[in-house]
Amino acid sequence: MNFDAYARTGVDLVNARLDDLDDLRVLFPDENAWMRDEVAERDLAIFRRAQKRLRDVFEYGTSGRDAQAVAELNSMLEAFPVQPRISGHDSSDWHMHVTSRGASVSAEYLAGAAWGLSVWLCEYGSARFGVCADERCGNVYLDTSSNCCRRFCSERCATRSHVAAHRARKRAAVGEQVTVAAQATAEPAPLTPVS
Ligand SMILES: [Zn+2]
Ligand SMILES: [Zn+2]
């Protein structure tokens, strides 16, 4: 099982919009087109709850609460157990499913996501579970950088944040110059003779 790909389905879920079933359908990769057809209204509520719990895992990981991240993932593994099975859809494209025959779309997706993120945590540690440092974004990511120092979910957020920081520094520098100039031009108050 490619746990890395499964872990990424967990990331995709946390970062997804879940207003309605159409949002959910966008989440399913092409190789899982059957999920788009079979996903039902009752899955939506399950996906929303799982999205919140998985976000908690990333919040715990990024803030050093390792034991809590592990506890949450263990409880997800219990709620969405893995039961591997060989499956084929229209063609005879044999591939693995992670839940038993007739399982709901949410059961299949979430068993894979919980499994993938759990193996990921064991392999690389919970400190590599990240939440984007750009507050307006809030997306989560798995930090695969060599020095474990990634702070943003994407290149886009990193660039936007660096540009904003640069502008703020520039504004601050201009502000300082104005203050210095104002001080330089201010005439010292004339001494009033003491009578
Ligand atoms: Zn399949
Ligand atoms: Zn971001």
mmCIF file with all atom_site columns, C-alpha atoms and ligand atoms in Angstrom:
data_model
loop_
_atom_site.group_PDB
_atom_site.id
_atom_site.type_symbol
_atom_site.label_atom_id
_atom_site.label_alt_id
_atom_site.label_comp_id
_atom_site.label_asym_id
_atom_site.label_entity_id
_atom_site.label_seq_id
_atom_site.pdbx_PDB_ins_code
_atom_site.Cartn_x
_atom_site.Cartn_y
_atom_site.Cartn_z
_atom_site.occupancy
_atom_site.B_iso_or_equiv
_atom_site.pdbx_formal_charge
_atom_site.auth_seq_id
_atom_site.auth_comp_id
_atom_site.auth_asym_id
_atom_site.auth_atom_id
_atom_site.pdbx_PDB_model_num
ATOM   1   C  CA . MET A 1 1   ? 0.000   0.000  0.000   1.00 0.00 ? 1   MET A CA 1
ATOM   2   C  CA . ASN A 1 2   ? 1.300   3.420  -0.932  1.00 0.00 ? 2   ASN A CA 1
ATOM   3   C  CA . PHE A 1 3   ? 0.811   5.082  2.446   1.00 0.00 ? 3   PHE A CA 1
ATOM   4   C  CA . ASP A 1 4   ? 2.148   8.392  1.157   1.00 0.00 ? 4   ASP A CA 1
ATOM   5   C  CA . ALA A 1 5   ? -0.675  8.720  -1.382  1.00 0.00 ? 5   ALA A CA 1
ATOM   6   C  CA . TYR A 1 6   ? -3.195  7.787  1.317   1.00 0.00 ? 6   TYR A CA 1
ATOM   7   C  CA . ALA A 1 7   ? -1.706  10.361 3.694   1.00 0.00 ? 7   ALA A CA 1
ATOM   8   C  CA . ARG A 1 8   ? -2.193  12.986 1.002   1.00 0.00 ? 8   ARG A CA 1
ATOM   9   C  CA . THR A 1 9   ? -5.896  12.161 0.765   1.00 0.00 ? 9   THR A CA 1
ATOM   10  C  CA . GLY A 1 10  ? -6.026  13.165 4.451   1.00 0.00 ? 10  GLY A CA 1
ATOM   11  C  CA . VAL A 1 11  ? -4.362  16.504 3.672   1.00 0.00 ? 11  VAL A CA 1
ATOM   12  C  CA . ASP A 1 12  ? -6.739  17.053 0.741   1.00 0.00 ? 12  ASP A CA 1
ATOM   13  C  CA . LEU A 1 13  ? -9.735  16.422 2.982   1.00 0.00 ? 13  LEU A CA 1
ATOM   14  C  CA . VAL A 1 14  ? -8.652  18.890 5.668   1.00 0.00 ? 14  VAL A CA 1
ATOM   15  C  CA . ASN A 1 15  ? -8.049  21.580 3.020   1.00 0.00 ? 15  ASN A CA 1
ATOM   16  C  CA . ALA A 1 16  ? -11.294 20.943 1.139   1.00 0.00 ? 16  ALA A CA 1
ATOM   17  C  CA . ARG A 1 17  ? -14.465 23.004 1.076   1.00 0.00 ? 17  ARG A CA 1
ATOM   18  C  CA . LEU A 1 18  ? -17.362 20.855 2.242   1.00 0.00 ? 18  LEU A CA 1
ATOM   19  C  CA . ASP A 1 19  ? -20.451 22.958 1.631   1.00 0.00 ? 19  ASP A CA 1
ATOM   20  C  CA . ASP A 1 20  ? -22.262 20.295 -0.361  1.00 0.00 ? 20  ASP A CA 1
ATOM   21  C  CA . LEU A 1 21  ? -21.896 17.001 -2.230  1.00 0.00 ? 21  LEU A CA 1
ATOM   22  C  CA . ASP A 1 22  ? -20.349 18.721 -5.265  1.00 0.00 ? 22  ASP A CA 1
ATOM   23  C  CA . ASP A 1 23  ? -17.490 20.000 -3.077  1.00 0.00 ? 23  ASP A CA 1
ATOM   24  C  CA . LEU A 1 24  ? -16.979 16.457 -1.904  1.00 0.00 ? 24  LEU A CA 1
ATOM   25  C  CA . ARG A 1 25  ? -16.882 15.080 -5.470  1.00 0.00 ? 25  ARG A CA 1
ATOM   26  C  CA . VAL A 1 26  ? -14.007 17.444 -6.333  1.00 0.00 ? 26  VAL A CA 1
ATOM   27  C  CA . LEU A 1 27  ? -12.007 15.752 -3.598  1.00 0.00 ? 27  LEU A CA 1
ATOM   28  C  CA . PHE A 1 28  ? -12.004 12.304 -5.198  1.00 0.00 ? 28  PHE A CA 1
ATOM   29  C  CA . PRO A 1 29  ? -9.104  11.523 -7.517  1.00 0.00 ? 29  PRO A CA 1
ATOM   30  C  CA . ASP A 1 30  ? -9.789  10.288 -11.048 1.00 0.00 ? 30  ASP A CA 1
ATOM   31  C  CA . GLU A 1 31  ? -8.794  6.736  -10.212 1.00 0.00 ? 31  GLU A CA 1
ATOM   32  C  CA . ASN A 1 32  ? -11.613 6.754  -7.669  1.00 0.00 ? 32  ASN A CA 1
ATOM   33  C  CA . ALA A 1 33  ? -14.341 7.994  -10.007 1.00 0.00 ? 33  ALA A CA 1
ATOM   34  C  CA . TRP A 1 34  ? -16.750 5.443  -8.493  1.00 0.00 ? 34  TRP A CA 1
ATOM   35  C  CA . MET A 1 35  ? -16.744 7.567  -5.318  1.00 0.00 ? 35  MET A CA 1
ATOM   36  C  CA . ARG A 1 36  ? -18.279 10.483 -7.235  1.00 0.00 ? 36  ARG A CA 1
ATOM   37  C  CA . ASP A 1 37  ? -21.200 8.294  -8.309  1.00 0.00 ? 37  ASP A CA 1
ATOM   38  C  CA . GLU A 1 38  ? -21.780 6.583  -5.016  1.00 0.00 ? 38  GLU A CA 1
ATOM   39  C  CA . VAL A 1 39  ? -21.193 9.349  -2.478  1.00 0.00 ? 39  VAL A CA 1
ATOM   40  C  CA . ALA A 1 40  ? -24.405 10.130 -0.574  1.00 0.00 ? 40  ALA A CA 1
ATOM   41  C  CA . GLU A 1 41  ? -25.759 12.887 1.645   1.00 0.00 ? 41  GLU A CA 1
ATOM   42  C  CA . ARG A 1 42  ? -25.054 10.866 4.803   1.00 0.00 ? 42  ARG A CA 1
ATOM   43  C  CA . ASP A 1 43  ? -21.367 10.716 3.851   1.00 0.00 ? 43  ASP A CA 1
ATOM   44  C  CA . LEU A 1 44  ? -21.149 14.516 3.943   1.00 0.00 ? 44  LEU A CA 1
ATOM   45  C  CA . ALA A 1 45  ? -21.733 14.755 7.708   1.00 0.00 ? 45  ALA A CA 1
ATOM   46  C  CA . ILE A 1 46  ? -19.187 11.991 8.326   1.00 0.00 ? 46  ILE A CA 1
ATOM   47  C  CA . PHE A 1 47  ? -16.598 13.738 6.128   1.00 0.00 ? 47  PHE A CA 1
ATOM   48  C  CA . ARG A 1 48  ? -17.176 17.045 7.943   1.00 0.00 ? 48  ARG A CA 1
ATOM   49  C  CA . ARG A 1 49  ? -16.632 15.502 11.381  1.00 0.00 ? 49  ARG A CA 1
ATOM   50  C  CA . ALA A 1 50  ? -13.545 13.650 10.167  1.00 0.00 ? 50  ALA A CA 1
ATOM   51  C  CA . GLN A 1 51  ? -12.208 16.854 8.598   1.00 0.00 ? 51  GLN A CA 1
ATOM   52  C  CA . LYS A 1 52  ? -12.338 18.563 11.996  1.00 0.00 ? 52  LYS A CA 1
ATOM   53  C  CA . ARG A 1 53  ? -10.631 15.656 13.754  1.00 0.00 ? 53  ARG A CA 1
ATOM   54  C  CA . LEU A 1 54  ? -7.876  15.438 11.149  1.00 0.00 ? 54  LEU A CA 1
ATOM   55  C  CA . ARG A 1 55  ? -7.293  19.186 11.396  1.00 0.00 ? 55  ARG A CA 1
ATOM   56  C  CA . ASP A 1 56  ? -6.823  18.659 15.152  1.00 0.00 ? 56  ASP A CA 1
ATOM   57  C  CA . VAL A 1 57  ? -4.115  16.089 14.380  1.00 0.00 ? 57  VAL A CA 1
ATOM   58  C  CA . PHE A 1 58  ? -2.220  18.733 12.369  1.00 0.00 ? 58  PHE A CA 1
ATOM   59  C  CA . GLU A 1 59  ? -2.742  21.359 15.089  1.00 0.00 ? 59  GLU A CA 1
ATOM   60  C  CA . TYR A 1 60  ? -1.385  18.936 17.710  1.00 0.00 ? 60  TYR A CA 1
ATOM   61  C  CA . GLY A 1 61  ? 1.569   17.965 15.549  1.00 0.00 ? 61  GLY A CA 1
ATOM   62  C  CA . THR A 1 62  ? 2.576   21.510 14.695  1.00 0.00 ? 62  THR A CA 1
ATOM   63  C  CA . SER A 1 63  ? 2.409   22.635 18.349  1.00 0.00 ? 63  SER A CA 1
ATOM   64  C  CA . GLY A 1 64  ? 4.449   19.749 19.747  1.00 0.00 ? 64  GLY A CA 1
ATOM   65  C  CA . ARG A 1 65  ? 1.514   17.852 21.278  1.00 0.00 ? 65  ARG A CA 1
ATOM   66  C  CA . ASP A 1 66  ? 2.774   14.517 19.988  1.00 0.00 ? 66  ASP A CA 1
ATOM   67  C  CA . ALA A 1 67  ? 0.814   12.241 22.349  1.00 0.00 ? 67  ALA A CA 1
ATOM   68  C  CA . GLN A 1 68  ? -2.456  13.976 21.456  1.00 0.00 ? 68  GLN A CA 1
ATOM   69  C  CA . ALA A 1 69  ? -1.795  13.607 17.738  1.00 0.00 ? 69  ALA A CA 1
ATOM   70  C  CA . VAL A 1 70  ? -1.182  9.889  18.252  1.00 0.00 ? 70  VAL A CA 1
ATOM   71  C  CA . ALA A 1 71  ? -4.295  9.466  20.420  1.00 0.00 ? 71  ALA A CA 1
ATOM   72  C  CA . GLU A 1 72  ? -6.496  11.200 17.846  1.00 0.00 ? 72  GLU A CA 1
ATOM   73  C  CA . LEU A 1 73  ? -5.136  9.097  14.982  1.00 0.00 ? 73  LEU A CA 1
ATOM   74  C  CA . ASN A 1 74  ? -5.564  5.901  16.994  1.00 0.00 ? 74  ASN A CA 1
ATOM   75  C  CA . SER A 1 75  ? -9.161  6.785  17.618  1.00 0.00 ? 75  SER A CA 1
ATOM   76  C  CA . MET A 1 76  ? -9.639  7.498  13.892  1.00 0.00 ? 76  MET A CA 1
ATOM   77  C  CA . LEU A 1 77  ? -8.106  4.101  13.040  1.00 0.00 ? 77  LEU A CA 1
ATOM   78  C  CA . GLU A 1 78  ? -10.616 2.487  15.371  1.00 0.00 ? 78  GLU A CA 1
ATOM   79  C  CA . ALA A 1 79  ? -13.549 4.364  13.851  1.00 0.00 ? 79  ALA A CA 1
ATOM   80  C  CA . PHE A 1 80  ? -12.426 3.688  10.261  1.00 0.00 ? 80  PHE A CA 1
ATOM   81  C  CA . PRO A 1 81  ? -10.766 0.280  10.253  1.00 0.00 ? 81  PRO A CA 1
ATOM   82  C  CA . VAL A 1 82  ? -8.767  -0.979 7.291   1.00 0.00 ? 82  VAL A CA 1
ATOM   83  C  CA . GLN A 1 83  ? -9.800  -4.230 5.663   1.00 0.00 ? 83  GLN A CA 1
ATOM   84  C  CA . PRO A 1 84  ? -7.803  -4.724 2.464   1.00 0.00 ? 84  PRO A CA 1
ATOM   85  C  CA . ARG A 1 85  ? -9.540  -6.248 -0.558  1.00 0.00 ? 85  ARG A CA 1
ATOM   86  C  CA . ILE A 1 86  ? -8.740  -6.648 -4.249  1.00 0.00 ? 86  ILE A CA 1
ATOM   87  C  CA . SER A 1 87  ? -11.262 -4.775 -6.341  1.00 0.00 ? 87  SER A CA 1
ATOM   88  C  CA . GLY A 1 88  ? -12.035 -4.153 -10.012 1.00 0.00 ? 88  GLY A CA 1
ATOM   89  C  CA . HIS A 1 89  ? -14.589 -1.746 -11.448 1.00 0.00 ? 89  HIS A CA 1
ATOM   90  C  CA . ASP A 1 90  ? -15.744 -1.609 -15.088 1.00 0.00 ? 90  ASP A CA 1
ATOM   91  C  CA . SER A 1 91  ? -12.548 -3.020 -16.548 1.00 0.00 ? 91  SER A CA 1
ATOM   92  C  CA . SER A 1 92  ? -10.474 -5.733 -14.938 1.00 0.00 ? 92  SER A CA 1
ATOM   93  C  CA . ASP A 1 93  ? -8.106  -3.192 -13.420 1.00 0.00 ? 93  ASP A CA 1
ATOM   94  C  CA . TRP A 1 94  ? -7.322  -5.029 -10.233 1.00 0.00 ? 94  TRP A CA 1
ATOM   95  C  CA . HIS A 1 95  ? -6.337  -2.705 -7.417  1.00 0.00 ? 95  HIS A CA 1
ATOM   96  C  CA . MET A 1 96  ? -6.578  -2.507 -3.664  1.00 0.00 ? 96  MET A CA 1
ATOM   97  C  CA . HIS A 1 97  ? -9.454  -1.125 -1.678  1.00 0.00 ? 97  HIS A CA 1
ATOM   98  C  CA . VAL A 1 98  ? -9.011  -0.622 2.045   1.00 0.00 ? 98  VAL A CA 1
ATOM   99  C  CA . THR A 1 99  ? -12.525 -1.536 3.206   1.00 0.00 ? 99  THR A CA 1
ATOM   100 C  CA . SER A 1 100 ? -14.862 -4.480 2.734   1.00 0.00 ? 100 SER A CA 1
ATOM   101 C  CA . ARG A 1 101 ? -17.340 -4.907 -0.120  1.00 0.00 ? 101 ARG A CA 1
ATOM   102 C  CA . GLY A 1 102 ? -20.333 -2.578 0.114   1.00 0.00 ? 102 GLY A CA 1
ATOM   103 C  CA . ALA A 1 103 ? -18.566 -0.128 2.441   1.00 0.00 ? 103 ALA A CA 1
ATOM   104 C  CA . SER A 1 104 ? -19.635 3.507  2.086   1.00 0.00 ? 104 SER A CA 1
ATOM   105 C  CA . VAL A 1 105 ? -17.515 6.084  0.272   1.00 0.00 ? 105 VAL A CA 1
ATOM   106 C  CA . SER A 1 106 ? -16.699 7.794  3.577   1.00 0.00 ? 106 SER A CA 1
ATOM   107 C  CA . ALA A 1 107 ? -15.598 4.500  5.163   1.00 0.00 ? 107 ALA A CA 1
ATOM   108 C  CA . GLU A 1 108 ? -13.253 3.750  2.249   1.00 0.00 ? 108 GLU A CA 1
ATOM   109 C  CA . TYR A 1 109 ? -11.818 7.265  1.989   1.00 0.00 ? 109 TYR A CA 1
ATOM   110 C  CA . LEU A 1 110 ? -11.368 7.800  5.736   1.00 0.00 ? 110 LEU A CA 1
ATOM   111 C  CA . ALA A 1 111 ? -9.849  4.382  6.417   1.00 0.00 ? 111 ALA A CA 1
ATOM   112 C  CA . GLY A 1 112 ? -7.221  5.178  3.791   1.00 0.00 ? 112 GLY A CA 1
ATOM   113 C  CA . ALA A 1 113 ? -6.602  8.705  5.067   1.00 0.00 ? 113 ALA A CA 1
ATOM   114 C  CA . ALA A 1 114 ? -6.311  7.672  8.731   1.00 0.00 ? 114 ALA A CA 1
ATOM   115 C  CA . TRP A 1 115 ? -4.013  4.770  7.794   1.00 0.00 ? 115 TRP A CA 1
ATOM   116 C  CA . GLY A 1 116 ? -1.815  6.913  5.562   1.00 0.00 ? 116 GLY A CA 1
ATOM   117 C  CA . LEU A 1 117 ? -1.417  9.716  8.100   1.00 0.00 ? 117 LEU A CA 1
ATOM   118 C  CA . SER A 1 118 ? -0.699  7.211  10.880  1.00 0.00 ? 118 SER A CA 1
ATOM   119 C  CA . VAL A 1 119 ? 2.082   5.501  8.946   1.00 0.00 ? 119 VAL A CA 1
ATOM   120 C  CA . TRP A 1 120 ? 3.377   8.928  7.979   1.00 0.00 ? 120 TRP A CA 1
ATOM   121 C  CA . LEU A 1 121 ? 3.530   9.948  11.651  1.00 0.00 ? 121 LEU A CA 1
ATOM   122 C  CA . CYS A 1 122 ? 5.418   6.768  12.609  1.00 0.00 ? 122 CYS A CA 1
ATOM   123 C  CA . GLU A 1 123 ? 7.808   7.240  9.708   1.00 0.00 ? 123 GLU A CA 1
ATOM   124 C  CA . TYR A 1 124 ? 8.589   10.981 9.999   1.00 0.00 ? 124 TYR A CA 1
ATOM   125 C  CA . GLY A 1 125 ? 7.166   12.198 13.345  1.00 0.00 ? 125 GLY A CA 1
ATOM   126 C  CA . SER A 1 126 ? 4.238   14.454 14.227  1.00 0.00 ? 126 SER A CA 1
ATOM   127 C  CA . ALA A 1 127 ? 6.431   17.588 14.075  1.00 0.00 ? 127 ALA A CA 1
ATOM   128 C  CA . ARG A 1 128 ? 6.187   17.318 10.292  1.00 0.00 ? 128 ARG A CA 1
ATOM   129 C  CA . PHE A 1 129 ? 2.444   17.864 10.390  1.00 0.00 ? 129 PHE A CA 1
ATOM   130 C  CA . GLY A 1 130 ? 2.083   21.559 9.576   1.00 0.00 ? 130 GLY A CA 1
ATOM   131 C  CA . VAL A 1 131 ? -0.505  24.341 9.453   1.00 0.00 ? 131 VAL A CA 1
ATOM   132 C  CA . CYS A 1 132 ? 0.172   27.202 7.014   1.00 0.00 ? 132 CYS A CA 1
ATOM   133 C  CA . ALA A 1 133 ? 1.784   30.197 8.762   1.00 0.00 ? 133 ALA A CA 1
ATOM   134 C  CA . ASP A 1 134 ? -0.374  32.551 6.696   1.00 0.00 ? 134 ASP A CA 1
ATOM   135 C  CA . GLU A 1 135 ? -3.387  33.073 8.958   1.00 0.00 ? 135 GLU A CA 1
ATOM   136 C  CA . ARG A 1 136 ? -5.655  33.906 6.027   1.00 0.00 ? 136 ARG A CA 1
ATOM   137 C  CA . CYS A 1 137 ? -4.951  30.460 4.577   1.00 0.00 ? 137 CYS A CA 1
ATOM   138 C  CA . GLY A 1 138 ? -5.039  27.849 7.322   1.00 0.00 ? 138 GLY A CA 1
ATOM   139 C  CA . ASN A 1 139 ? -4.319  24.932 4.964   1.00 0.00 ? 139 ASN A CA 1
ATOM   140 C  CA . VAL A 1 140 ? -2.434  21.977 6.374   1.00 0.00 ? 140 VAL A CA 1
ATOM   141 C  CA . TYR A 1 141 ? 0.549   20.175 4.811   1.00 0.00 ? 141 TYR A CA 1
ATOM   142 C  CA . LEU A 1 142 ? 3.058   17.402 5.376   1.00 0.00 ? 142 LEU A CA 1
ATOM   143 C  CA . ASP A 1 143 ? 6.553   18.808 5.708   1.00 0.00 ? 143 ASP A CA 1
ATOM   144 C  CA . THR A 1 144 ? 8.914   16.848 3.470   1.00 0.00 ? 144 THR A CA 1
ATOM   145 C  CA . SER A 1 145 ? 11.705  19.441 3.533   1.00 0.00 ? 145 SER A CA 1
ATOM   146 C  CA . SER A 1 146 ? 15.151  18.140 4.408   1.00 0.00 ? 146 SER A CA 1
ATOM   147 C  CA . ASN A 1 147 ? 15.538  20.398 7.449   1.00 0.00 ? 147 ASN A CA 1
ATOM   148 C  CA . CYS A 1 148 ? 11.931  20.259 8.726   1.00 0.00 ? 148 CYS A CA 1
ATOM   149 C  CA . CYS A 1 149 ? 11.512  24.020 8.421   1.00 0.00 ? 149 CYS A CA 1
ATOM   150 C  CA . ARG A 1 150 ? 8.631   24.433 6.023   1.00 0.00 ? 150 ARG A CA 1
ATOM   151 C  CA . ARG A 1 151 ? 6.118   27.031 7.259   1.00 0.00 ? 151 ARG A CA 1
ATOM   152 C  CA . PHE A 1 152 ? 3.674   27.469 4.395   1.00 0.00 ? 152 PHE A CA 1
ATOM   153 C  CA . CYS A 1 153 ? 1.262   25.145 2.611   1.00 0.00 ? 153 CYS A CA 1
ATOM   154 C  CA . SER A 1 154 ? 2.382   26.310 -0.833  1.00 0.00 ? 154 SER A CA 1
ATOM   155 C  CA . GLU A 1 155 ? 4.799   28.434 -2.785  1.00 0.00 ? 155 GLU A CA 1
ATOM   156 C  CA . ARG A 1 156 ? 1.939   30.880 -3.312  1.00 0.00 ? 156 ARG A CA 1
ATOM   157 C  CA . CYS A 1 157 ? 1.414   31.472 0.412   1.00 0.00 ? 157 CYS A CA 1
ATOM   158 C  CA . ALA A 1 158 ? 5.174   31.743 1.047   1.00 0.00 ? 158 ALA A CA 1
ATOM   159 C  CA . THR A 1 159 ? 5.574   34.387 -1.675  1.00 0.00 ? 159 THR A CA 1
ATOM   160 C  CA . ARG A 1 160 ? 2.501   36.352 -0.585  1.00 0.00 ? 160 ARG A CA 1
ATOM   161 C  CA . SER A 1 161 ? 3.689   36.367 3.011   1.00 0.00 ? 161 SER A CA 1
ATOM   162 C  CA . HIS A 1 162 ? 7.251   37.407 2.116   1.00 0.00 ? 162 HIS A CA 1
ATOM   163 C  CA . VAL A 1 163 ? 5.961   40.262 -0.053  1.00 0.00 ? 163 VAL A CA 1
ATOM   164 C  CA . ALA A 1 164 ? 3.714   41.445 2.808   1.00 0.00 ? 164 ALA A CA 1
ATOM   165 C  CA . ALA A 1 165 ? 6.609   41.276 5.283   1.00 0.00 ? 165 ALA A CA 1
ATOM   166 C  CA . HIS A 1 166 ? 8.873   43.173 2.877   1.00 0.00 ? 166 HIS A CA 1
ATOM   167 C  CA . ARG A 1 167 ? 6.254   45.927 2.453   1.00 0.00 ? 167 ARG A CA 1
ATOM   168 C  CA . ALA A 1 168 ? 5.798   46.168 6.218   1.00 0.00 ? 168 ALA A CA 1
ATOM   169 C  CA . ARG A 1 169 ? 9.570   46.532 6.716   1.00 0.00 ? 169 ARG A CA 1
ATOM   170 C  CA . LYS A 1 170 ? 9.673   49.219 4.035   1.00 0.00 ? 170 LYS A CA 1
ATOM   171 C  CA . ARG A 1 171 ? 6.784   51.105 5.628   1.00 0.00 ? 171 ARG A CA 1
ATOM   172 C  CA . ALA A 1 172 ? 8.510   50.899 9.010   1.00 0.00 ? 172 ALA A CA 1
ATOM   173 C  CA . ALA A 1 173 ? 11.777  52.191 7.511   1.00 0.00 ? 173 ALA A CA 1
ATOM   174 C  CA . VAL A 1 174 ? 9.989   55.133 5.815   1.00 0.00 ? 174 VAL A CA 1
ATOM   175 C  CA . GLY A 1 175 ? 8.229   55.860 9.119   1.00 0.00 ? 175 GLY A CA 1
ATOM   176 C  CA . GLU A 1 176 ? 11.570  55.998 10.909  1.00 0.00 ? 176 GLU A CA 1
ATOM   177 C  CA . GLN A 1 177 ? 13.038  58.376 8.320   1.00 0.00 ? 177 GLN A CA 1
ATOM   178 C  CA . VAL A 1 178 ? 10.048  60.694 8.700   1.00 0.00 ? 178 VAL A CA 1
ATOM   179 C  CA . THR A 1 179 ? 10.486  60.714 12.479  1.00 0.00 ? 179 THR A CA 1
ATOM   180 C  CA . VAL A 1 180 ? 14.207  61.418 12.193  1.00 0.00 ? 180 VAL A CA 1
ATOM   181 C  CA . ALA A 1 181 ? 13.543  64.225 9.692   1.00 0.00 ? 181 ALA A CA 1
ATOM   182 C  CA . ALA A 1 182 ? 10.888  65.726 11.952  1.00 0.00 ? 182 ALA A CA 1
ATOM   183 C  CA . GLN A 1 183 ? 13.281  65.677 14.886  1.00 0.00 ? 183 GLN A CA 1
ATOM   184 C  CA . ALA A 1 184 ? 16.048  67.283 12.802  1.00 0.00 ? 184 ALA A CA 1
ATOM   185 C  CA . THR A 1 185 ? 13.875  70.202 11.675  1.00 0.00 ? 185 THR A CA 1
ATOM   186 C  CA . ALA A 1 186 ? 12.336  70.873 15.058  1.00 0.00 ? 186 ALA A CA 1
ATOM   187 C  CA . GLU A 1 187 ? 13.802  74.077 16.461  1.00 0.00 ? 187 GLU A CA 1
ATOM   188 C  CA . PRO A 1 188 ? 14.938  73.900 20.016  1.00 0.00 ? 188 PRO A CA 1
ATOM   189 C  CA . ALA A 1 189 ? 12.600  75.881 22.232  1.00 0.00 ? 189 ALA A CA 1
ATOM   190 C  CA . PRO A 1 190 ? 14.045  79.371 22.895  1.00 0.00 ? 190 PRO A CA 1
ATOM   191 C  CA . LEU A 1 191 ? 15.257  79.850 26.391  1.00 0.00 ? 191 LEU A CA 1
ATOM   192 C  CA . THR A 1 192 ? 13.019  82.197 28.234  1.00 0.00 ? 192 THR A CA 1
ATOM   193 C  CA . PRO A 1 193 ? 15.036  84.560 30.354  1.00 0.00 ? 193 PRO A CA 1
ATOM   194 C  CA . VAL A 1 194 ? 14.412  84.088 34.047  1.00 0.00 ? 194 VAL A CA 1
ATOM   195 C  CA . SER A 1 195 ? 13.459  87.385 35.535  1.00 0.00 ? 195 SER A CA 1
HETATM 196 ZN ZN . ZN  B 2 .   ? -11.466 0.944  -6.822  1.00 0.00 ? 1   ZN  B ZN 1
HETATM 197 ZN ZN . ZN  B 2 .   ? -1.208  28.542 2.838   1.00 0.00 ? 2   ZN  B ZN 1
#
